PDB file of C-alpha atoms in Angstrom:
ATOM      1  CA  MET K   1      -4.616  22.039   7.764  1.00 67.00           C
ATOM      2  CA  GLY K   2      -0.719  22.433   7.119  1.00 72.00           C
ATOM      3  CA  ALA K   3      -0.665  20.012   4.426  1.00 70.00           C
ATOM      4  CA  GLU K   4       1.563  20.490   1.391  1.00 70.00           C
ATOM      5  CA  LEU K   5       0.293  19.656  -2.258  1.00 66.00           C
ATOM      6  CA  HIS K   6       2.752  17.880  -4.591  1.00 65.00           C
ATOM      7  CA  TYR K   7       1.908  17.372  -8.257  1.00 71.00           C
ATOM      8  CA  THR K   8       3.080  13.989  -9.747  1.00 66.00           C
ATOM      9  CA  GLN K   9       2.688  12.112 -12.823  1.00 65.00           C
ATOM     10  CA  ARG K  10       1.050   9.007 -11.636  1.00 58.00           C
ATOM     11  CA  GLY K  11      -2.542   7.322 -11.760  1.00 53.00           C
ATOM     12  CA  GLY K  12      -5.486   8.313  -9.708  1.00 55.00           C
ATOM     13  CA  ASP K  13      -6.585  11.752  -8.196  1.00 61.00           C
ATOM     14  CA  ILE K  14      -5.609  13.187  -5.044  1.00 68.00           C
ATOM     15  CA  THR K  15      -3.793  11.444  -2.392  1.00 70.00           C
ATOM     16  CA  TYR K  16      -2.521  11.687   1.023  1.00 71.00           C
ATOM     17  CA  HIS K  17       0.883  10.473   2.284  1.00 74.00           C
ATOM     18  CA  GLY K  18       1.805  11.120   5.912  1.00 76.00           C
ATOM     19  CA  PRO K  19       2.987   9.751   9.390  1.00 82.00           C
ATOM     20  CA  HIS K  20       1.600   6.417  10.316  1.00 91.00           C
ATOM     21  CA  GLN K  21       1.172   4.938   6.733  1.00 91.00           C
ATOM     22  CA  ALA K  22       3.106   2.137   5.127  1.00 95.00           C
ATOM     23  CA  ILE K  23       4.284   3.536   1.836  1.00 93.00           C
ATOM     24  CA  LEU K  24       5.660   1.110  -0.830  1.00 94.00           C
ATOM     25  CA  TYR K  25       6.856   2.653  -4.160  1.00 92.00           C
ATOM     26  CA  PRO K  26       8.488  -0.229  -6.022  1.00 93.00           C
ATOM     27  CA  ILE K  27      10.653   0.406  -8.964  1.00 94.00           C
ATOM     28  CA  ILE K  28      10.770  -2.588 -11.124  1.00 94.00           C
ATOM     29  CA  SER K  29      10.464  -3.924 -14.703  1.00 96.00           C
ATOM     30  CA  LEU K  30       7.129  -5.412 -15.614  1.00 97.00           C
ATOM     31  CA  ARG K  31       8.944  -6.963 -18.604  1.00 96.00           C
ATOM     32  CA  ASP K  32      11.521  -8.840 -16.368  1.00 94.00           C
ATOM     33  CA  ILE K  33       8.885 -10.177 -14.064  1.00 95.00           C
ATOM     34  CA  GLY K  34       6.465 -11.087 -16.960  1.00 96.00           C
ATOM     35  CA  PHE K  35       3.579  -8.936 -15.509  1.00 97.00           C
ATOM     36  CA  GLY K  36       1.008  -6.478 -17.418  1.00 96.00           C
ATOM     37  CA  ALA K  37      -0.266  -3.523 -15.898  1.00 95.00           C
ATOM     38  CA  ARG K  38      -3.529  -5.037 -14.392  1.00 94.00           C
ATOM     39  CA  LYS K  39      -1.417  -8.165 -13.190  1.00 96.00           C
ATOM     40  CA  TYR K  40       0.924  -5.535 -11.531  1.00 97.00           C
ATOM     41  CA  VAL K  41      -2.037  -3.762  -9.999  1.00 95.00           C
ATOM     42  CA  GLU K  42      -3.968  -6.600  -8.711  1.00 95.00           C
ATOM     43  CA  THR K  43      -0.865  -8.052  -6.969  1.00 97.00           C
ATOM     44  CA  LEU K  44      -0.315  -4.665  -5.185  1.00 97.00           C
ATOM     45  CA  GLU K  45      -3.870  -5.050  -3.983  1.00 97.00           C
ATOM     46  CA  LEU K  46      -3.034  -8.732  -2.801  1.00 97.00           C
ATOM     47  CA  THR K  47       0.051  -7.570  -1.289  1.00 97.00           C
ATOM     48  CA  MET K  48      -2.083  -5.243   1.077  1.00 97.00           C
ATOM     49  CA  ILE K  49      -4.948  -7.729   1.621  1.00 98.00           C
ATOM     50  CA  GLU K  50      -2.433 -10.095   2.916  1.00 97.00           C
ATOM     51  CA  LEU K  51      -0.805  -7.543   5.275  1.00 98.00           C
ATOM     52  CA  ALA K  52      -4.323  -6.631   6.646  1.00 98.00           C
ATOM     53  CA  SER K  53      -4.951 -10.587   7.036  1.00 97.00           C
ATOM     54  CA  LEU K  54      -1.626 -10.738   9.288  1.00 96.00           C
ATOM     55  CA  HIS K  55      -3.519  -8.677  11.716  1.00 97.00           C
ATOM     56  CA  GLY K  56      -6.806 -10.469  11.581  1.00 96.00           C
ATOM     57  CA  VAL K  57      -8.502  -7.784   9.086  1.00 97.00           C
ATOM     58  CA  LYS K  58     -10.575  -9.272   6.337  1.00 98.00           C
ATOM     59  CA  ALA K  59      -9.832  -7.119   3.416  1.00 97.00           C
ATOM     60  CA  HIS K  60     -10.749  -7.213  -0.290  1.00 97.00           C
ATOM     61  CA  ALA K  61      -9.987  -5.560  -3.463  1.00 94.00           C
ATOM     62  CA  GLY K  62     -12.457  -2.769  -4.648  1.00 88.00           C
ATOM     63  CA  GLU K  63     -15.298  -3.352  -7.003  1.00 86.00           C
ATOM     64  CA  SER K  64     -14.808  -2.662 -10.868  1.00 81.00           C
ATOM     65  CA  GLY K  65     -13.357   0.873 -11.068  1.00 77.00           C
ATOM     66  CA  GLU K  66     -12.406   1.062  -7.492  1.00 82.00           C
ATOM     67  CA  THR K  67      -8.682   0.241  -7.149  1.00 83.00           C
ATOM     68  CA  GLY K  68      -7.193  -0.144  -3.698  1.00 90.00           C
ATOM     69  CA  VAL K  69      -8.139  -2.451  -0.649  1.00 96.00           C
ATOM     70  CA  TRP K  70     -10.990  -2.331   1.251  1.00 95.00           C
ATOM     71  CA  VAL K  71     -12.781  -3.420   4.605  1.00 96.00           C
ATOM     72  CA  GLY K  72     -16.238  -3.600   3.818  1.00 94.00           C
ATOM     73  CA  GLU K  73     -16.949  -0.213   2.309  1.00 91.00           C
ATOM     74  CA  ARG K  74     -14.211   1.684   3.916  1.00 93.00           C
ATOM     75  CA  LYS K  75     -10.827   2.084   2.085  1.00 93.00           C
ATOM     76  CA  ILE K  76      -7.546   0.832   3.981  1.00 95.00           C
ATOM     77  CA  GLY K  77      -5.110   0.926   1.212  1.00 95.00           C
ATOM     78  CA  ALA K  78      -4.643   3.110  -2.002  1.00 91.00           C
ATOM     79  CA  ILE K  79      -2.833   2.375  -5.166  1.00 90.00           C
ATOM     80  CA  GLY K  80      -1.459   5.165  -7.564  1.00 87.00           C
ATOM     81  CA  VAL K  81       1.078   3.881 -10.188  1.00 90.00           C
ATOM     82  CA  ARG K  82       2.631   5.028 -12.830  1.00 90.00           C
ATOM     83  CA  ILE K  83       3.991   2.719 -15.809  1.00 94.00           C
ATOM     84  CA  SER K  84       6.207   4.172 -18.501  1.00 94.00           C
ATOM     85  CA  SER K  85       8.111   1.874 -20.957  1.00 96.00           C
ATOM     86  CA  GLY K  86       7.373  -0.920 -18.721  1.00 96.00           C
ATOM     87  CA  ILE K  87       9.003   0.376 -15.478  1.00 96.00           C
ATOM     88  CA  THR K  88       6.871   1.228 -12.738  1.00 95.00           C
ATOM     89  CA  SER K  89       6.999   3.948 -10.112  1.00 91.00           C
ATOM     90  CA  HIS K  90       4.710   5.351  -7.279  1.00 88.00           C
ATOM     91  CA  GLY K  91       2.668   2.583  -5.533  1.00 92.00           C
ATOM     92  CA  VAL K  92       0.710   1.976  -2.551  1.00 94.00           C
ATOM     93  CA  ALA K  93      -0.213   3.549   0.880  1.00 93.00           C
ATOM     94  CA  PHE K  94      -1.473   1.543   3.354  1.00 97.00           C
ATOM     95  CA  ASN K  95      -3.015   3.208   6.422  1.00 95.00           C
ATOM     96  CA  ILE K  96      -1.649   1.835   9.883  1.00 97.00           C
ATOM     97  CA  ASP K  97      -3.119   4.642  12.052  1.00 91.00           C
ATOM     98  CA  PRO K  98      -2.906   7.950  10.257  1.00 87.00           C
ATOM     99  CA  ASP K  99      -4.806  11.010  11.096  1.00 77.00           C
ATOM    100  CA  LEU K 100      -8.016  10.373   8.896  1.00 78.00           C
ATOM    101  CA  SER K 101      -9.353  13.733   9.288  1.00 78.00           C
ATOM    102  CA  TYR K 102      -7.031  14.627   6.156  1.00 71.00           C
ATOM    103  CA  PHE K 103      -9.001  12.335   3.905  1.00 72.00           C
ATOM    104  CA  GLU K 104     -12.294  14.511   4.831  1.00 73.00           C
ATOM    105  CA  HIS K 105     -10.633  17.298   2.553  1.00 67.00           C
ATOM    106  CA  ILE K 106     -10.092  15.252  -0.486  1.00 67.00           C
ATOM    107  CA  VAL K 107     -11.898  12.675  -2.687  1.00 66.00           C
ATOM    108  CA  PRO K 108      -9.701   9.696  -1.920  1.00 63.00           C
ATOM    109  CA  CYS K 109      -8.656   8.178  -5.354  1.00 62.00           C
ATOM    110  CA  GLY K 110     -11.706   9.898  -6.921  1.00 63.00           C
ATOM    111  CA  ILE K 111     -14.097   7.768  -5.258  1.00 66.00           C
ATOM    112  CA  ALA K 112     -16.696   9.977  -3.587  1.00 68.00           C
ATOM    113  CA  ASP K 113     -18.849   8.846  -0.742  1.00 74.00           C
ATOM    114  CA  LYS K 114     -16.753   6.270   0.779  1.00 79.00           C
ATOM    115  CA  GLU K 115     -15.115   6.210   4.298  1.00 87.00           C
ATOM    116  CA  VAL K 116     -11.469   5.724   4.731  1.00 88.00           C
ATOM    117  CA  THR K 117     -10.183   3.501   7.539  1.00 93.00           C
ATOM    118  CA  SER K 118      -6.712   2.197   9.063  1.00 94.00           C
ATOM    119  CA  LEU K 119      -5.591  -0.990  10.501  1.00 97.00           C
ATOM    120  CA  LYS K 120      -5.630   0.361  14.034  1.00 96.00           C
ATOM    121  CA  ARG K 121      -9.304   1.205  13.682  1.00 95.00           C
ATOM    122  CA  GLU K 122     -10.254  -2.430  12.113  1.00 97.00           C
ATOM    123  CA  VAL K 123      -8.465  -4.576  15.011  1.00 95.00           C
ATOM    124  CA  ASP K 124      -9.352  -5.450  18.434  1.00 83.00           C
ATOM    125  CA  SER K 125      -6.129  -5.435  19.991  1.00 87.00           C
ATOM    126  CA  ASP K 126      -2.641  -3.385  20.082  1.00 91.00           C
ATOM    127  CA  LEU K 127      -0.582  -3.477  16.951  1.00 93.00           C
ATOM    128  CA  PRO K 128       2.852  -4.115  16.691  1.00 94.00           C
ATOM    129  CA  ALA K 129       5.631  -1.424  16.044  1.00 95.00           C
ATOM    130  CA  GLU K 130       4.934   0.356  12.807  1.00 92.00           C
ATOM    131  CA  GLU K 131       8.378  -0.465  11.639  1.00 93.00           C
ATOM    132  CA  LEU K 132       7.359  -4.175  11.998  1.00 95.00           C
ATOM    133  CA  ILE K 133       4.358  -3.321   9.884  1.00 96.00           C
ATOM    134  CA  HIS K 134       6.263  -1.713   7.391  1.00 94.00           C
ATOM    135  CA  GLU K 135       8.763  -4.915   7.156  1.00 93.00           C
ATOM    136  CA  GLN K 136       5.576  -7.142   6.754  1.00 96.00           C
ATOM    137  CA  LEU K 137       4.497  -5.045   3.796  1.00 96.00           C
ATOM    138  CA  ILE K 138       7.659  -5.549   2.108  1.00 94.00           C
ATOM    139  CA  SER K 139       7.484  -9.246   2.830  1.00 94.00           C
ATOM    140  CA  CYS K 140       4.458  -9.596   1.527  1.00 96.00           C
ATOM    141  CA  PHE K 141       5.462  -7.900  -1.638  1.00 96.00           C
ATOM    142  CA  VAL K 142       8.406  -9.978  -2.050  1.00 95.00           C
ATOM    143  CA  ARG K 143       6.535 -13.354  -1.528  1.00 95.00           C
ATOM    144  CA  LEU K 144       3.660 -12.265  -3.978  1.00 96.00           C
ATOM    145  CA  PHE K 145       5.861 -10.830  -6.660  1.00 95.00           C
ATOM    146  CA  GLY K 146       8.124 -14.043  -6.485  1.00 92.00           C
ATOM    147  CA  TYR K 147      11.452 -12.498  -5.526  1.00 89.00           C
ATOM    148  CA  ASN K 148      13.664 -15.182  -3.928  1.00 83.00           C
ATOM    149  CA  ASN K 149      17.033 -13.317  -3.827  1.00 78.00           C
ATOM    150  CA  VAL K 150      16.353 -10.423  -1.414  1.00 75.00           C
ATOM    151  CA  ILE K 151      18.659  -8.731   0.978  1.00 74.00           C
ATOM    152  CA  TRP K 152      17.460  -6.444   3.607  1.00 69.00           C
ATOM    153  CA  LYS K 153      19.881  -3.515   3.428  1.00 69.00           C
ATOM    154  CA  ASP K 154      18.733  -1.474   6.495  1.00 65.00           C
ATOM    155  CA  ASN K 155      18.945  -4.267   8.968  1.00 56.00           C
ATOM    156  CA  PRO K 156      20.074  -7.394   7.648  1.00 47.00           C
ATOM    157  CA  SER K 157      19.571  -9.548  10.663  1.00 44.00           C
ATOM    158  CA  LEU K 158      15.987  -9.196  10.297  1.00 44.00           C
ATOM    159  CA  CYS K 159      15.275 -11.146   7.092  1.00 44.00           C
ATOM    160  CA  ASP K 160      18.327 -12.352   5.113  1.00 43.00           C
ATOM    161  CA  GLN K 161      16.086 -14.147   2.483  1.00 43.00           C
ATOM    162  CA  GLN K 162      18.727 -15.966   0.166  1.00 41.00           C
ATOM    163  CA  SER K 163      17.039 -19.232  -1.303  1.00 36.00           C
TER     164      SER K 163
END
């Protein structure tokens, strides 16, 4: 398939990152924001649920033992984090329109017999530009994590949120 394999020190099993996914790997101090590990993961899930809802997709957190975000029984967003000394690394992958065939060769997040889906597959209309969806993911993250002094470095005109 031409896929490369990289070993990392994060939670979860094998995952796939590729074109047409929105990837968010925050590096933050949980102590500084007053979060424990569970609240952090649950808020990452809520971030992706909110992103899906912006496009009319009803997503939900997984059942017990099924981290990530689901549309029915289909996984649309994965979470794999590492927390060391209260500092986070790694994060989330939200499927915008990736080649879903890659997921046929792995057990996504160690959960067998579950299908993987994408935002493109779940919506009835055209999606906006992927860059906008990436920005929406960041905006959802910023809001749900309570950040209120954020400056966008790549394109400050898009969202200069200083309040």
